[in-house]
């Protein structure tokens, strides 16, 4: 009965342990190799014998092509078999292993290539020829024996990274795959966290905590990499590609996972992540970002170089293996990112999410090597992170709306909501390009006519911006990017909230001081941030400055208008004569007004030093000349002595000093100079 010779024979049973799959066996006796009983350790075929084997292979191939009878199997083939057995026996029984004798290694590889070619050609024959079947089975058994040996050697060399403490030498060339020769670049997170108190998180892993030198990765000497390359080439050419790749992938996956554990990265389930408080989760995100950046800058590069060196003659295999290794690591991080997008969104989480978004987004070159399915999942996760960031930024609107405190801030100072919002926006605009990106993605997802829900709900605010919605270009013309629209929406909401809070002050003058303080703070924050200033535009800033001047005038009118009324010359002369009673009453009213202002407004606060100085100067410029004129003209109406001291309590210098003591937030006693 005619039989077709099998393509593979036997199974890895010699030294195989771990993850190598067994090959389905053929009904031929599997030999258990006993080197002492069956081989001559010094056996080596002559060059003539090898030439005879090569000639037989050529004739065998020709006979298959021409469908003619195959040539007889020469004795030189058996010599080849014994040579392979002898070489493996030498490796097993001596201290010299594969890689210690390059001449012997190269000879074994050459013999294995002949053996592989023989098995391939014989496998193409469909015949009951006993000699060919016997030769095929014998060759398959020896090949399996050799592959089992190489598998063990390959695994041993691959695992040598566990024993390496010094790593690749500093003068190793690029093919040594030692990775970076220095520590990874420092993490430069723009803003680790954000809270009402603007506290920054220190959860980020520091380089000192990860003192592992990156130049010890992947931890192989150049000669070890060279040996792995030879073994891999021999196994692949012999048809054992899957076994070779499985060993390599298994060991290197373990090595990478060990490295991640040294970095402190732990796989967390979605349930564990969802149950974490924000402070703990923030630390996990910071740690993940640190590890991802180290993977991108060091580990992936070193692993790619190693894989390329080992499989340098097989680019498709190299691409597939490295893709699988990178996919295993990247998948961990994207599962983590996907899990945190399911947690509750809040404004203070924005910056950590943006850090993670940018880190994963910038893995582009690594992602491109992965399968289309994994890439699709990764891009969906990045989009979800971006959508979460949009929701968090928009939650700032809700934070402003929810701040409905009915208690005014003492002394008309800058409101905590103003500080929180402006600091938040300042930090957010450090991520301006990224926020523009995620908001634009949101716009594309929601449709071309997208605009923020807040803009839709209140058209009056859009009108109040007088054409500046969405910020402005340098020439003052409006921008229309989704993020700039949202930024303007937040600013409008803050203005409305502050206007509402200003009405909590019963004193109109203090109301204006409150609006001045908050308006000035907002303007200074915007001017100090190029990103916000560019988005809001020159026109917006000019309008804000105009508002400050309006509040300034409002304060001056409410506070000092009644003081100046006391110093008017009208109504003092009656029938051409000075009415002393009116003069006395005017001085008395002036003194009372000044004392009341000092008592009240010395406790008020104008926090901006420049605005405080401008306010004092402007008040002095109005009040001091008026008082000096009134005093110079009407003090003669009072009798010199006790009457003068009673009604003329203050000299112009006293009033000037009094004004200089306003807005410090510290009440002071009034002093006066004697005339």
XYZ file of C-alpha atoms in Angstrom:
675
model
C 0.000 0.000 0.000
C 1.366 3.376 -0.975
C 2.038 5.900 1.830
C 3.006 9.560 1.850
C 5.964 10.378 4.056
C 5.025 12.651 6.977
C 6.292 16.219 7.103
C 7.163 16.109 10.813
C 8.078 13.322 13.150
C 8.381 12.756 16.875
C 7.845 15.142 19.775
C 9.946 17.322 22.083
C 10.508 14.886 24.923
C 14.229 15.104 25.472
C 14.645 18.148 27.689
C 11.477 19.971 26.849
C 9.648 21.717 29.639
C 7.698 24.949 29.707
C 5.423 26.113 26.963
C 6.640 24.165 23.911
C 3.776 22.261 22.231
C 4.284 18.622 21.246
C 4.317 17.571 17.616
C 1.960 14.810 16.558
C 3.946 11.617 16.231
C 4.295 9.185 13.354
C 3.999 5.472 13.835
C 7.732 4.994 13.763
C 9.937 4.134 16.701
C 11.182 7.187 18.511
C 14.760 6.673 19.548
C 15.957 7.568 22.991
C 19.461 8.765 22.466
C 22.174 7.090 24.501
C 25.388 8.820 23.607
C 27.675 6.400 25.353
C 26.200 3.372 23.593
C 25.508 4.560 20.085
C 27.880 7.330 19.047
C 31.475 7.957 18.458
C 32.263 11.312 20.007
C 35.100 11.903 17.591
C 33.077 11.044 14.505
C 33.117 13.661 11.775
C 32.243 13.127 8.104
C 34.814 13.915 5.512
C 34.331 16.648 2.987
C 33.920 13.930 0.356
C 31.043 12.420 2.343
C 29.370 15.814 2.642
C 29.815 16.400 -1.085
C 28.196 13.011 -1.701
C 25.243 13.999 0.511
C 24.849 17.284 -1.379
C 24.983 15.412 -4.717
C 22.352 12.946 -3.485
C 20.102 15.827 -2.471
C 20.412 17.346 -5.945
C 19.659 14.029 -7.675
C 16.749 13.361 -5.360
C 15.305 16.764 -6.099
C 15.711 16.248 -9.866
C 14.062 12.844 -9.753
C 11.089 14.344 -7.961
C 10.817 17.109 -10.521
C 11.045 14.671 -13.454
C 8.905 12.048 -11.696
C 11.646 9.465 -12.233
C 12.816 6.785 -9.829
C 14.761 8.164 -6.869
C 18.458 7.368 -6.550
C 19.633 4.926 -3.870
C 20.468 6.354 -0.454
C 24.290 6.556 -0.111
C 26.138 5.599 3.051
C 27.250 9.212 3.384
C 23.705 10.074 4.589
C 24.120 7.749 7.555
C 27.480 9.384 8.226
C 25.692 12.733 8.341
C 23.203 11.327 10.857
C 25.972 9.986 13.079
C 27.825 13.294 12.878
C 24.812 15.206 14.166
C 24.332 12.656 16.957
C 28.007 12.840 17.843
C 28.007 16.647 17.986
C 24.989 16.759 20.269
C 26.562 14.099 22.459
C 29.671 16.218 22.774
C 27.585 19.216 23.868
C 25.769 17.053 26.415
C 28.771 15.366 27.981
C 31.331 18.185 28.008
C 31.497 21.524 29.781
C 31.637 23.234 26.407
C 28.180 24.346 25.313
C 26.745 25.786 22.154
C 28.450 29.091 21.526
C 31.815 28.149 23.022
C 33.267 26.689 19.804
C 32.155 28.667 16.779
C 33.649 26.186 14.291
C 31.729 23.296 15.821
C 28.554 25.396 16.065
C 28.749 26.368 12.416
C 29.354 22.763 11.432
C 26.269 21.622 13.349
C 24.144 24.329 11.741
C 25.374 23.344 8.275
C 24.576 19.669 8.960
C 21.127 20.578 10.228
C 20.482 22.558 7.057
C 21.329 19.451 4.988
C 19.128 17.371 7.254
C 16.234 19.807 6.871
C 16.626 19.828 3.103
C 16.672 16.014 3.040
C 13.493 15.768 5.107
C 11.738 18.327 2.928
C 12.597 16.537 -0.319
C 11.761 13.105 1.057
C 8.496 14.456 2.369
C 7.519 15.378 -1.184
C 7.755 11.760 -2.342
C 4.675 9.570 -2.288
C 6.077 6.052 -2.321
C 6.302 2.843 -0.385
C 10.031 2.709 -1.058
C 11.315 1.248 2.220
C 14.770 2.811 1.968
C 13.328 6.304 1.551
C 10.780 5.811 4.333
C 13.437 4.477 6.679
C 15.758 7.349 5.819
C 12.964 9.856 6.314
C 12.064 8.475 9.723
C 15.705 8.303 10.783
C 16.307 11.887 9.625
C 13.169 13.109 11.361
C 14.191 11.434 14.619
C 17.642 13.020 14.548
C 16.235 16.392 13.537
C 13.814 16.225 16.426
C 16.688 15.335 18.743
C 18.689 18.298 17.456
C 15.747 20.667 17.722
C 15.114 19.544 21.270
C 18.740 20.324 22.064
C 18.607 23.729 20.361
C 15.309 24.504 22.059
C 16.939 23.857 25.424
C 19.996 25.927 24.515
C 17.841 28.739 23.188
C 15.829 28.832 26.381
C 19.004 28.748 28.487
C 20.605 31.662 26.678
C 17.356 33.632 26.710
C 17.072 33.136 30.460
C 20.620 34.373 30.990
C 19.216 37.905 31.478
C 18.142 36.753 34.959
C 21.765 36.077 35.872
C 23.185 39.200 34.252
C 23.943 41.926 36.751
C 26.247 44.116 34.741
C 24.250 44.130 31.525
C 25.684 45.142 28.187
C 29.026 46.827 28.334
C 29.213 50.526 27.785
C 31.240 50.110 24.605
C 28.873 47.590 23.074
C 27.714 48.467 19.618
C 24.152 49.118 18.537
C 23.615 45.452 17.779
C 24.259 44.574 21.402
C 20.723 45.662 22.185
C 21.631 47.104 25.525
C 19.055 49.836 25.302
C 19.736 53.321 26.552
C 23.050 54.009 28.272
C 21.490 56.442 30.696
C 18.409 56.937 32.805
C 15.124 57.672 31.074
C 14.143 61.277 30.538
C 12.487 62.859 33.563
C 8.735 62.968 33.630
C 7.509 66.494 32.943
C 3.883 66.479 33.960
C 2.406 69.937 33.554
C 0.078 69.670 36.507
C -0.221 66.496 38.530
C -3.525 67.336 40.129
C -5.896 70.153 40.929
C -8.090 70.924 43.873
C -9.791 73.888 45.485
C -6.550 74.451 47.374
C -4.420 73.955 44.267
C -2.445 71.234 45.990
C -0.142 69.318 43.705
C 0.185 65.554 43.998
C 3.498 63.956 44.783
C 2.388 60.479 43.796
C 4.531 60.452 40.698
C 7.244 57.798 40.726
C 10.616 59.462 41.035
C 13.795 58.323 39.361
C 15.327 57.698 42.759
C 12.545 55.252 43.584
C 13.285 53.441 40.328
C 17.017 53.210 40.745
C 17.248 50.344 38.250
C 19.725 51.399 35.580
C 18.109 51.265 32.173
C 21.338 50.249 30.478
C 21.013 46.725 31.919
C 18.022 46.004 29.706
C 17.554 43.552 28.077
C 20.623 42.182 29.853
C 22.478 40.129 27.231
C 26.098 40.140 26.178
C 26.765 40.568 22.435
C 28.015 36.968 22.098
C 24.793 35.695 23.684
C 22.730 37.599 21.149
C 24.887 36.209 18.350
C 24.327 32.647 19.594
C 20.583 33.193 19.862
C 20.557 34.433 16.293
C 22.314 31.274 15.061
C 19.990 28.989 17.021
C 16.889 30.814 15.802
C 18.046 30.620 12.188
C 18.706 26.865 12.527
C 15.327 26.147 14.122
C 13.426 28.254 11.592
C 15.182 26.723 8.585
C 14.387 23.270 10.011
C 10.681 24.045 10.140
C 10.518 24.701 13.875
C 9.602 28.365 13.589
C 6.581 28.176 15.887
C 8.571 26.424 18.639
C 11.380 28.944 18.344
C 9.015 31.908 18.464
C 7.080 30.408 21.360
C 10.207 30.040 23.486
C 11.431 33.512 22.621
C 8.062 35.141 23.230
C 7.512 33.320 26.516
C 10.877 34.265 28.005
C 10.889 37.846 26.785
C 7.299 38.393 27.918
C 8.353 37.276 31.386
C 11.357 39.603 31.255
C 9.210 42.585 30.309
C 6.637 41.795 32.970
C 9.404 41.538 35.554
C 10.671 44.941 34.496
C 7.212 46.448 34.885
C 6.969 44.940 38.368
C 10.288 46.565 39.279
C 8.793 49.851 38.156
C 5.950 49.234 40.576
C 3.245 48.693 37.966
C 0.531 46.300 39.105
C -2.370 45.039 37.021
C -5.615 46.289 38.526
C -9.086 45.049 37.741
C -11.818 47.513 36.738
C -13.581 46.824 40.048
C -10.442 47.677 42.029
C -10.009 50.886 40.061
C -13.637 51.890 40.467
C -13.450 51.468 44.248
C -10.362 53.663 44.653
C -10.583 57.153 46.077
C -9.202 59.848 43.807
C -5.966 60.354 45.736
C -5.089 56.663 45.375
C -6.177 56.468 41.743
C -4.212 59.613 40.968
C -1.080 57.877 42.222
C -1.831 54.840 40.068
C -2.279 57.043 36.993
C 0.982 58.854 37.710
C 2.769 55.534 38.097
C 1.266 54.179 34.879
C 2.324 57.306 32.972
C 5.850 56.955 34.295
C 6.042 53.304 33.247
C 4.525 53.952 29.812
C 7.093 56.660 29.133
C 9.907 54.378 30.249
C 8.567 51.634 27.999
C 8.370 54.022 25.078
C 11.787 55.613 25.590
C 13.788 52.569 26.733
C 12.153 49.167 26.950
C 10.448 49.026 23.564
C 13.506 50.355 21.790
C 15.821 47.849 23.479
C 13.379 44.978 22.928
C 12.959 45.912 19.274
C 16.726 45.969 18.769
C 17.106 42.602 20.492
C 14.332 41.001 18.461
C 15.747 42.423 15.251
C 19.216 41.086 16.092
C 17.989 37.584 16.934
C 15.723 37.324 13.870
C 17.721 39.588 11.584
C 17.295 37.327 8.542
C 13.556 36.963 9.083
C 11.974 40.440 9.143
C 8.408 39.160 9.025
C 9.007 36.963 12.070
C 10.734 39.818 13.881
C 7.789 42.106 13.173
C 5.244 39.578 14.393
C 7.127 38.645 17.574
C 7.889 42.206 18.594
C 4.320 43.189 17.805
C 3.044 40.449 20.113
C 5.407 41.487 22.925
C 4.559 45.165 22.593
C 0.878 44.335 22.335
C 1.006 42.405 25.601
C 2.456 45.434 27.415
C 0.416 48.115 25.686
C -2.784 46.158 26.186
C -2.228 46.306 29.961
C -2.045 50.071 29.914
C -5.020 50.527 27.645
C -7.155 48.236 29.777
C -6.145 50.411 32.733
C -7.003 53.571 30.795
C -10.312 52.133 29.680
C -11.166 51.254 33.289
C -10.472 54.744 34.618
C -12.716 56.292 31.973
C -15.570 54.464 33.684
C -14.949 56.240 37.000
C -16.907 59.318 37.987
C -15.817 62.456 36.135
C -14.968 65.612 38.057
C -13.112 68.782 37.125
C -10.085 68.202 39.365
C -9.272 64.921 37.570
C -8.765 66.639 34.223
C -5.009 67.121 34.293
C -4.130 63.543 35.174
C -6.462 62.310 32.435
C -4.835 64.667 29.943
C -1.371 63.467 30.979
C -2.458 59.882 30.364
C -4.197 60.830 27.112
C -1.055 62.511 25.765
C 1.156 59.632 26.862
C -0.970 56.999 25.152
C -1.570 59.143 22.093
C 2.165 59.606 21.622
C 2.700 55.824 21.481
C 1.786 56.051 17.797
C 4.909 54.338 16.360
C 4.523 51.401 18.745
C 0.811 51.074 18.065
C 1.358 50.964 14.307
C 3.125 47.592 14.649
C 0.095 45.960 16.270
C -2.783 44.101 14.685
C -5.684 46.060 13.269
C -8.054 44.677 15.922
C -5.856 45.790 18.804
C -5.195 49.140 17.145
C -8.923 49.701 16.812
C -9.454 48.968 20.513
C -6.579 51.255 21.452
C -7.865 54.172 19.394
C -11.318 53.732 20.894
C -9.787 53.902 24.374
C -7.899 57.081 23.477
C -11.133 58.599 22.177
C -12.914 57.643 25.403
C -10.151 59.291 27.418
C -10.592 62.433 25.324
C -14.343 62.373 25.844
C -13.811 61.991 29.587
C -11.474 65.000 29.510
C -14.130 67.063 27.710
C -16.703 66.083 30.327
C -14.318 67.032 33.127
C -13.590 70.438 31.653
C -17.280 71.037 31.111
C -17.845 70.030 34.740
C -16.102 73.274 35.638
C -19.317 74.984 34.512
C -21.245 72.931 37.025
C -18.749 73.834 39.749
C -19.385 77.517 39.065
C -23.150 77.083 38.952
C -23.149 75.118 42.202
C -21.280 77.878 44.054
C -24.305 79.794 45.322
C -23.017 80.842 48.735
C -25.039 83.669 50.293
C -22.191 84.840 52.505
C -20.054 87.637 51.026
C -16.277 87.376 51.163
C -14.996 89.627 53.975
C -13.412 92.944 52.978
C -14.352 92.588 49.308
C -11.352 90.325 48.655
C -10.861 87.999 45.675
C -13.419 85.211 45.930
C -12.095 81.607 46.261
C -14.202 80.659 43.240
C -12.314 83.232 41.173
C -8.942 81.909 42.286
C -9.976 78.301 41.685
C -11.449 78.961 38.250
C -8.608 81.114 36.947
C -5.876 78.815 38.238
C -7.767 75.907 36.722
C -7.997 77.646 33.360
C -4.352 78.647 33.490
C -3.269 75.052 34.026
C -5.802 73.793 31.488
C -4.389 76.083 28.819
C -0.985 74.509 29.284
C -2.724 71.585 27.574
C -4.275 73.912 24.998
C -3.316 71.876 21.928
C -4.531 68.649 23.493
C -7.785 70.210 24.654
C -8.313 71.651 21.191
C -7.808 68.138 19.869
C -10.274 66.419 22.211
C -12.899 69.143 21.817
C -12.546 68.953 18.046
C -12.974 65.192 18.251
C -16.077 65.773 20.342
C -17.361 68.146 17.699
C -16.842 65.539 14.984
C -18.544 62.899 17.108
C -21.544 65.074 17.881
C -21.857 66.608 14.423
C -20.693 69.664 12.571
C -23.116 71.993 14.358
C -21.759 71.163 17.781
C -21.570 73.774 20.471
C -21.454 73.548 24.235
C -24.678 72.889 26.082
C -24.099 76.002 28.098
C -23.893 78.139 24.986
C -27.151 76.658 23.762
C -28.903 77.272 27.061
C -28.112 80.951 27.304
C -28.007 82.945 24.094
C -27.781 86.180 26.028
C -24.275 85.360 27.136
C -23.209 84.836 23.550
C -24.604 88.241 22.659
C -22.847 89.868 25.592
C -19.531 88.761 24.218
C -20.107 91.228 21.380
C -18.573 89.089 18.721
C -15.739 87.721 20.837
C -17.247 84.269 21.324
C -14.650 81.596 20.981
C -11.794 83.946 21.803
C -10.052 86.142 19.267
C -7.130 86.205 16.905
C -4.337 88.729 17.238
C -6.273 91.233 15.187
C -9.267 90.913 17.496
C -11.355 88.841 15.107
C -13.207 85.965 16.805
C -12.019 82.374 16.816
C -14.482 79.559 16.508
C -12.691 76.490 17.907
C -14.835 74.335 20.213
C -12.399 74.691 23.107
C -12.226 78.470 22.857
C -16.041 78.575 22.828
C -16.067 76.523 26.004
C -13.427 78.753 27.575
C -15.533 81.823 26.900
C -18.565 80.069 28.308
C -16.709 79.452 31.564
C -15.587 83.084 31.718
C -19.149 84.284 31.150
C -20.468 82.020 33.888
C -17.810 83.287 36.274
C -18.732 86.889 35.477
C -22.380 86.184 36.138
C -21.601 84.415 39.397
C -19.397 87.277 40.623
C -22.040 89.814 39.660
C -24.541 87.868 41.744
C -22.133 87.666 44.686
C -21.408 91.400 44.499
C -25.072 92.066 45.252
C -24.583 90.426 48.651
C -22.737 93.592 49.788
C -25.028 96.234 51.216
C -22.430 98.962 50.743
C -22.270 99.939 47.037
C -18.671 101.093 47.483
C -17.607 97.683 48.830
C -19.511 96.065 46.001
C -17.308 97.951 43.541
C -14.164 97.039 45.493
C -15.178 93.369 45.267
C -15.722 93.600 41.518
C -12.440 95.490 41.108
C -10.481 92.883 43.079
C -11.926 89.949 41.174
C -11.804 91.675 37.808
C -8.183 92.653 38.305
C -7.260 89.135 39.402
C -8.906 87.663 36.312
C -7.214 90.147 33.998
C -3.775 89.601 35.517
C -4.136 85.818 35.264
C -5.070 86.089 31.615
C -2.218 88.469 30.829
C 0.248 86.166 32.589
C -0.809 83.208 30.435
C 0.062 83.541 26.774
C -2.301 80.685 25.897
C -5.370 82.201 27.567
C -4.509 85.706 26.401
C -4.246 84.549 22.798
C -7.562 82.724 23.026
C -9.458 85.548 24.712
C -7.932 88.185 22.487
C -6.963 91.839 22.829
C -10.543 93.030 22.465
C -11.686 91.002 25.460
C -8.822 92.322 27.603
C -9.622 95.919 26.654
C -13.231 95.392 27.586
C -12.177 93.936 30.926
C -9.919 96.949 31.575
C -12.834 99.234 30.750
C -14.967 97.370 33.307
C -12.287 97.937 35.949
C -12.297 101.657 35.252
C -16.070 101.640 35.605
C -15.840 99.927 39.022
C -13.133 102.388 40.033
C -15.324 105.340 39.197
C -18.251 103.672 40.922
C -16.253 103.278 44.129
C -15.009 106.884 44.010
C -18.500 108.207 43.431
C -20.114 106.135 46.209
C -17.410 106.781 48.819
C -15.971 110.196 48.124
C -18.900 111.878 46.448
C -20.497 112.729 49.804
C -17.115 113.885 51.132
C -16.726 116.269 48.232
C -20.262 117.528 48.832
C -19.074 118.748 52.245
C -16.298 120.739 50.592
C -18.434 122.600 48.089
C -18.394 126.361 48.350
C -22.031 126.686 47.358
C -24.462 127.847 50.056
C -21.859 129.175 52.476
C -22.342 132.850 51.660
C -25.713 134.342 52.686
C -26.456 137.893 51.540
C -22.765 138.355 50.719
C -21.575 137.277 54.162
C -19.969 134.038 55.357
C -22.445 131.877 57.265
C -20.258 130.599 60.121
C -22.859 128.053 61.162
C -22.810 126.541 57.689
C -18.987 126.458 57.684
C -18.931 124.719 61.057
C -21.499 122.209 59.886
C -19.492 121.509 56.715
C -16.275 120.866 58.679
C -18.189 118.705 61.115
C -19.758 116.678 58.306
C -16.372 116.304 56.602
C -14.705 115.077 59.815
C -17.457 112.567 60.464
C -17.328 111.269 56.886
C -13.546 110.915 56.947
C -13.605 109.088 60.267
C -16.327 106.751 59.086
C -14.469 105.987 55.862
C -11.269 105.322 57.764
C -13.005 103.119 60.288
C -14.703 101.079 57.585
C -12.353 101.019 54.630
C -9.089 100.467 56.478
C -10.415 96.904 56.926
C -11.188 96.497 53.234
C -8.694 94.759 50.977
C -7.313 95.658 47.582
C -4.899 92.795 47.028
C -3.238 93.982 43.838
C -0.536 96.453 44.850
C -0.638 98.398 41.616
C -4.410 98.783 41.726
C -4.210 99.698 45.412
C -1.680 102.424 44.643
C -3.708 103.694 41.686
C -6.830 103.830 43.814
C -5.127 105.799 46.600
C -3.505 108.206 44.159
C -6.762 108.881 42.335
C -8.644 109.487 45.605
C -5.914 111.784 46.897
C -5.883 113.683 43.605
C -9.575 114.486 44.052
C -9.956 114.920 47.797
C -6.727 116.622 48.929
C -6.908 119.662 46.574
C -10.613 120.127 47.381
C -9.973 119.995 51.135
C -6.929 122.245 50.899
C -8.965 124.820 48.963
C -11.909 124.641 51.371
C -9.621 124.859 54.398
C -7.656 127.798 53.005
C -10.768 129.787 52.225
C -13.021 129.088 55.222
C -10.835 128.348 58.257
C -10.662 132.141 58.914
C -14.374 132.072 59.662
C -13.618 130.138 62.850
C -12.316 131.790 66.007
C -8.705 130.874 66.586
C -8.200 128.522 69.506
C -10.583 125.936 70.854
C -13.105 126.514 68.093
C -10.522 125.868 65.407
C -9.393 122.619 67.047
C -12.982 121.491 67.406
C -13.903 121.870 63.760
C -10.587 121.618 61.930
C -9.371 118.255 63.168
C -7.223 117.328 60.183
C -4.693 118.988 57.987
C -4.339 117.989 54.307
C -1.326 115.825 55.246
C -3.502 113.970 57.762
C -6.067 113.205 55.087
C -3.312 112.027 52.747
C -1.963 109.677 55.420
C -5.491 108.447 56.102
C -5.997 107.576 52.443
C -2.642 105.760 52.392
C -3.930 103.572 55.218
C -6.974 102.375 53.337
C -7.388 98.923 51.732
C -4.733 97.156 53.829
C -7.200 94.997 55.690
C -5.805 96.238 59.012
C -7.718 98.901 60.981
C -5.426 101.650 62.281
C -6.013 104.520 64.659
C -6.338 107.942 63.126
C -3.599 110.448 63.815
C -3.524 114.110 63.023
C -1.055 116.935 62.886
C -1.454 120.091 64.867
C -1.966 123.169 62.766
